[in-house]
Amino acid sequence: AQRVTQPEKLLSVFKGAPVELKCNYSYSGSPELFWYVQYSRQRLQLLLRHISRESIKGFTADLNKGETSFHLKKPFAQEEDSAMYYCALSGLRADKLIFGTGTRLQVFP
Amino acid sequence: EPEVTQTPSHQVTQMGQEVILRCVPISNHLYFYWYRQILGQKVEFLVSFYNNEISEKSEIFDDQFSVERPDGSNFTLKIRSTKLEDSAMYFCASSLGTVYNSPLHFGNGTRLTVT
């Protein structure tokens, strides 16, 4: 079965603290993994994807095939990072994203 | 920066009525999608559309649902006979290439309330 699991509904940290948003997946083929973000009153948008191996707004995510995980990390959280974060996956020949349930990140000053 | 636009932002309809949700994708995009999010639940894929035909659809997208790109700019989702459980936020998205290769650009969504 194709599934994305985000175990935390809410993650609260103070500004400057490290952040790790967890994502585990189940997929039979070779998935591509993504993190999408939705800031308050804004639309859902792509934050980063595994294949790009880039850091966006200080966030990184490493695909661990052994643990089937794609956790999102940032060493020092900022207040503007407060948002809803969705992990998602797609297969090479699939034309759809499978989303997790999302984690709300709250960064307190 | 070009955006995906959706109208209306909120639609209220009675059970059994037909409803059409409208979307204007980004003009040079080739792939179009509908997703929905029932309150408190995850974003779920409904359908993808490319080259004037459905390329993939989910189990949710049954005979009550249809999509059209009638005039080369609009992309519509029709629900023929709405049910209470169709109440959700419906998101349209478009992309230049496939999901695997291109980011999806989402609209702000249409909140559908079925009473």
Short mmCIF file of C-alpha atoms in Angstrom, two decimals:
data_model
loop_
_atom_site.label_atom_id
_atom_site.label_comp_id
_atom_site.label_asym_id
_atom_site.label_seq_id
_atom_site.Cartn_x
_atom_site.Cartn_y
_atom_site.Cartn_z
CA ALA A 1 0.00 0.00 0.00
CA GLN A 2 1.15 3.53 -0.70
CA ARG A 3 1.13 5.58 2.43
CA VAL A 4 2.77 8.60 4.03
CA THR A 5 2.77 8.85 7.79
CA GLN A 6 3.42 12.00 9.78
CA PRO A 7 3.10 10.95 13.41
CA GLU A 8 2.98 14.44 14.94
CA LYS A 9 -0.03 16.68 14.44
CA LEU A 10 1.64 19.56 16.26
CA LEU A 11 5.23 20.42 16.99
CA SER A 12 6.00 23.44 19.17
CA VAL A 13 9.50 24.83 19.62
CA PHE A 14 11.13 28.07 20.66
CA LYS A 15 12.96 30.28 18.20
CA GLY A 16 16.52 29.07 17.70
CA ALA A 17 15.75 25.49 18.65
CA PRO A 18 16.36 22.61 16.24
CA VAL A 19 13.36 21.21 14.42
CA GLU A 20 12.70 17.75 13.04
CA LEU A 21 9.40 16.95 11.36
CA LYS A 22 9.02 13.23 10.94
CA CYS A 23 7.82 11.48 7.81
CA ASN A 24 7.73 7.77 7.06
CA TYR A 25 6.48 6.22 3.88
CA SER A 26 5.37 2.93 2.42
CA TYR A 27 5.80 2.42 -1.31
CA SER A 28 6.63 -0.63 -3.39
CA GLY A 29 8.69 1.07 -6.10
CA SER A 30 11.15 3.96 -6.18
CA PRO A 31 9.36 6.98 -4.78
CA GLU A 32 10.20 10.61 -5.06
CA LEU A 33 9.64 12.40 -1.75
CA PHE A 34 8.55 15.99 -1.24
CA TRP A 35 7.81 18.46 1.51
CA TYR A 36 5.02 20.94 0.85
CA VAL A 37 4.28 23.86 3.18
CA GLN A 38 1.24 26.02 3.79
CA TYR A 39 1.84 29.30 5.63
CA SER A 40 -1.09 31.07 7.26
CA ARG A 41 -3.53 32.38 4.64
CA GLN A 42 -1.31 31.23 1.79
CA ARG A 43 -1.57 28.40 -0.67
CA LEU A 44 0.10 25.04 -0.47
CA GLN A 45 3.55 25.25 -2.07
CA LEU A 46 6.57 23.06 -2.62
CA LEU A 47 9.30 23.48 -0.03
CA LEU A 48 11.80 20.90 -1.21
CA ARG A 49 12.14 17.55 -2.90
CA HIS A 50 14.53 14.70 -2.39
CA ILE A 51 15.88 14.57 -5.94
CA SER A 52 17.06 18.19 -5.78
CA ARG A 53 19.13 17.62 -2.64
CA GLU A 54 18.90 21.30 -1.85
CA SER A 55 18.39 23.35 1.28
CA ILE A 56 15.45 25.72 1.18
CA LYS A 57 15.01 28.35 3.91
CA GLY A 58 17.52 26.39 5.97
CA PHE A 59 15.49 23.16 5.76
CA THR A 60 16.96 19.88 4.57
CA ALA A 61 15.56 16.39 4.25
CA ASP A 62 17.41 13.14 3.74
CA LEU A 63 15.85 10.07 2.23
CA ASN A 64 16.63 7.00 4.32
CA LYS A 65 15.52 3.99 2.30
CA GLY A 66 16.38 1.56 5.07
CA GLU A 67 14.08 3.29 7.54
CA THR A 68 11.71 4.49 4.77
CA SER A 69 11.89 7.99 6.21
CA PHE A 70 12.21 11.52 4.85
CA HIS A 71 12.41 13.70 7.94
CA LEU A 72 12.55 17.47 7.55
CA LYS A 73 15.17 19.25 9.63
CA LYS A 74 16.29 22.73 10.44
CA PRO A 75 19.03 23.50 12.95
CA PHE A 76 17.62 26.84 14.17
CA ALA A 77 13.89 27.48 13.87
CA GLN A 78 12.58 30.96 13.06
CA GLU A 79 9.16 32.39 13.89
CA GLU A 80 8.38 32.67 10.17
CA ASP A 81 8.75 28.90 9.88
CA SER A 82 5.41 28.50 11.65
CA ALA A 83 3.18 26.71 9.14
CA MET A 84 1.56 23.43 8.18
CA TYR A 85 4.04 20.98 6.68
CA TYR A 86 3.00 18.08 4.49
CA CYS A 87 5.20 15.21 3.44
CA ALA A 88 4.23 13.67 0.08
CA LEU A 89 5.39 11.00 -2.30
CA SER A 90 5.04 10.15 -5.95
CA GLY A 91 6.07 7.19 -8.04
CA LEU A 92 8.04 7.46 -11.26
CA ARG A 93 5.09 6.45 -13.42
CA ALA A 94 2.35 7.85 -11.24
CA ASP A 95 0.84 11.25 -11.85
CA LYS A 96 -0.33 12.00 -8.36
CA LEU A 97 0.97 13.00 -4.97
CA ILE A 98 0.13 11.00 -1.88
CA PHE A 99 0.10 13.30 1.13
CA GLY A 100 0.58 12.70 4.79
CA THR A 101 -1.80 14.21 7.33
CA GLY A 102 0.49 17.14 7.98
CA THR A 103 2.31 18.56 11.00
CA ARG A 104 1.66 22.03 12.31
CA LEU A 105 4.90 23.68 13.37
CA GLN A 106 4.61 26.48 15.90
CA VAL A 107 7.74 28.50 16.61
CA PHE A 108 7.46 30.68 19.70
CA PRO A 109 9.57 33.82 20.19
CA GLU B 1 4.25 35.59 -10.43
CA PRO B 2 1.45 33.63 -12.15
CA GLU B 3 -0.95 31.80 -9.88
CA VAL B 4 -3.65 29.18 -10.09
CA THR B 5 -6.99 30.81 -9.40
CA GLN B 6 -10.12 29.07 -8.14
CA THR B 7 -13.70 30.25 -8.00
CA PRO B 8 -15.78 30.48 -5.95
CA SER B 9 -13.88 30.55 -2.68
CA HIS B 10 -16.90 29.12 -0.88
CA GLN B 11 -19.84 27.20 -2.33
CA VAL B 12 -22.87 26.06 -0.38
CA THR B 13 -25.20 23.59 -2.04
CA GLN B 14 -28.00 21.25 -1.09
CA MET B 15 -27.58 17.50 -1.15
CA GLY B 16 -28.41 16.08 -4.56
CA GLN B 17 -27.60 19.27 -6.43
CA GLU B 18 -24.95 19.55 -9.13
CA VAL B 19 -21.98 21.78 -8.46
CA ILE B 20 -19.17 23.00 -10.70
CA LEU B 21 -15.89 24.16 -9.25
CA ARG B 22 -13.77 26.31 -11.51
CA CYS B 23 -10.05 26.72 -11.86
CA VAL B 24 -7.75 28.72 -14.11
CA PRO B 25 -4.36 26.97 -14.18
CA ILE B 26 -1.11 28.74 -14.95
CA SER B 27 -1.17 29.44 -18.68
CA ASN B 28 1.82 27.43 -19.92
CA HIS B 29 1.20 24.43 -17.67
CA LEU B 30 0.26 21.12 -19.22
CA TYR B 31 -0.81 18.96 -16.29
CA PHE B 32 -3.87 19.66 -14.16
CA TYR B 33 -5.11 18.16 -10.93
CA TRP B 34 -7.89 18.20 -8.38
CA TYR B 35 -7.29 17.34 -4.74
CA ARG B 36 -9.60 17.61 -1.79
CA GLN B 37 -9.21 17.91 1.96
CA ILE B 38 -12.02 16.99 4.28
CA LEU B 39 -11.82 19.02 7.49
CA GLY B 40 -9.19 17.58 9.81
CA GLN B 41 -8.04 15.01 7.31
CA LYS B 42 -5.25 14.77 4.77
CA VAL B 43 -5.08 16.19 1.27
CA GLU B 44 -6.37 13.46 -1.07
CA PHE B 45 -5.75 13.06 -4.78
CA LEU B 46 -8.85 13.00 -6.98
CA VAL B 47 -7.76 13.20 -10.61
CA SER B 48 -4.99 14.23 -12.97
CA PHE B 49 -5.57 15.52 -16.50
CA TYR B 50 -3.18 15.80 -19.40
CA ASN B 51 -3.58 16.23 -23.14
CA ASN B 52 -7.34 16.62 -22.77
CA GLU B 53 -7.91 13.38 -20.98
CA ILE B 54 -7.79 11.91 -17.52
CA SER B 55 -4.38 10.37 -16.88
CA GLU B 56 -5.06 9.00 -13.42
CA LYS B 57 -7.93 9.00 -10.93
CA SER B 58 -8.49 7.80 -7.42
CA GLU B 59 -11.22 5.58 -6.00
CA ILE B 60 -12.92 8.72 -4.73
CA PHE B 61 -13.38 9.94 -8.30
CA ASP B 62 -16.43 7.86 -9.14
CA ASP B 63 -19.16 8.38 -11.76
CA GLN B 64 -20.48 11.37 -9.84
CA PHE B 65 -17.34 13.31 -10.67
CA SER B 66 -16.16 14.66 -13.99
CA VAL B 67 -13.54 17.12 -15.21
CA GLU B 68 -13.38 19.30 -18.26
CA ARG B 69 -11.09 21.80 -19.89
CA PRO B 70 -13.72 23.40 -22.08
CA ASP B 71 -11.91 26.38 -23.55
CA GLY B 72 -8.18 25.89 -23.13
CA SER B 73 -7.96 28.03 -20.03
CA ASN B 74 -10.53 26.85 -17.49
CA PHE B 75 -10.37 23.48 -15.76
CA THR B 76 -13.57 22.45 -14.03
CA LEU B 77 -14.62 19.78 -11.57
CA LYS B 78 -18.28 18.78 -11.66
CA ILE B 79 -20.04 16.80 -8.98
CA ARG B 80 -23.33 15.59 -10.43
CA SER B 81 -25.34 14.85 -7.31
CA THR B 82 -23.63 16.08 -4.18
CA LYS B 83 -23.62 14.12 -0.95
CA LEU B 84 -22.99 15.35 2.58
CA GLU B 85 -19.61 13.60 2.57
CA ASP B 86 -18.51 15.69 -0.43
CA SER B 87 -18.14 18.65 1.93
CA ALA B 88 -14.45 19.52 1.78
CA MET B 89 -11.88 22.01 0.55
CA TYR B 90 -11.19 21.32 -3.12
CA PHE B 91 -7.79 22.30 -4.48
CA CYS B 92 -6.90 22.70 -8.11
CA ALA B 93 -3.25 22.42 -9.11
CA SER B 94 -1.21 22.63 -12.28
CA SER B 95 2.33 21.83 -13.30
CA LEU B 96 4.63 22.17 -16.27
CA GLY B 97 5.62 18.51 -16.22
CA THR B 98 4.66 15.40 -14.34
CA VAL B 99 4.50 15.34 -10.57
CA TYR B 100 7.80 13.49 -10.53
CA ASN B 101 9.61 16.26 -12.41
CA SER B 102 7.79 19.51 -11.69
CA PRO B 103 6.38 21.23 -8.63
CA LEU B 104 2.64 21.44 -8.32
CA HIS B 105 1.22 24.96 -8.09
CA PHE B 106 -1.93 24.98 -6.00
CA GLY B 107 -4.86 27.32 -5.97
CA ASN B 108 -6.32 28.73 -2.77
CA GLY B 109 -9.10 26.20 -2.81
CA THR B 110 -12.89 26.19 -2.90
CA ARG B 111 -14.66 25.27 0.31
CA LEU B 112 -17.70 23.18 -0.63
CA THR B 113 -20.41 22.81 1.99
CA VAL B 114 -23.20 20.34 1.25
CA THR B 115 -26.27 20.75 3.47
#
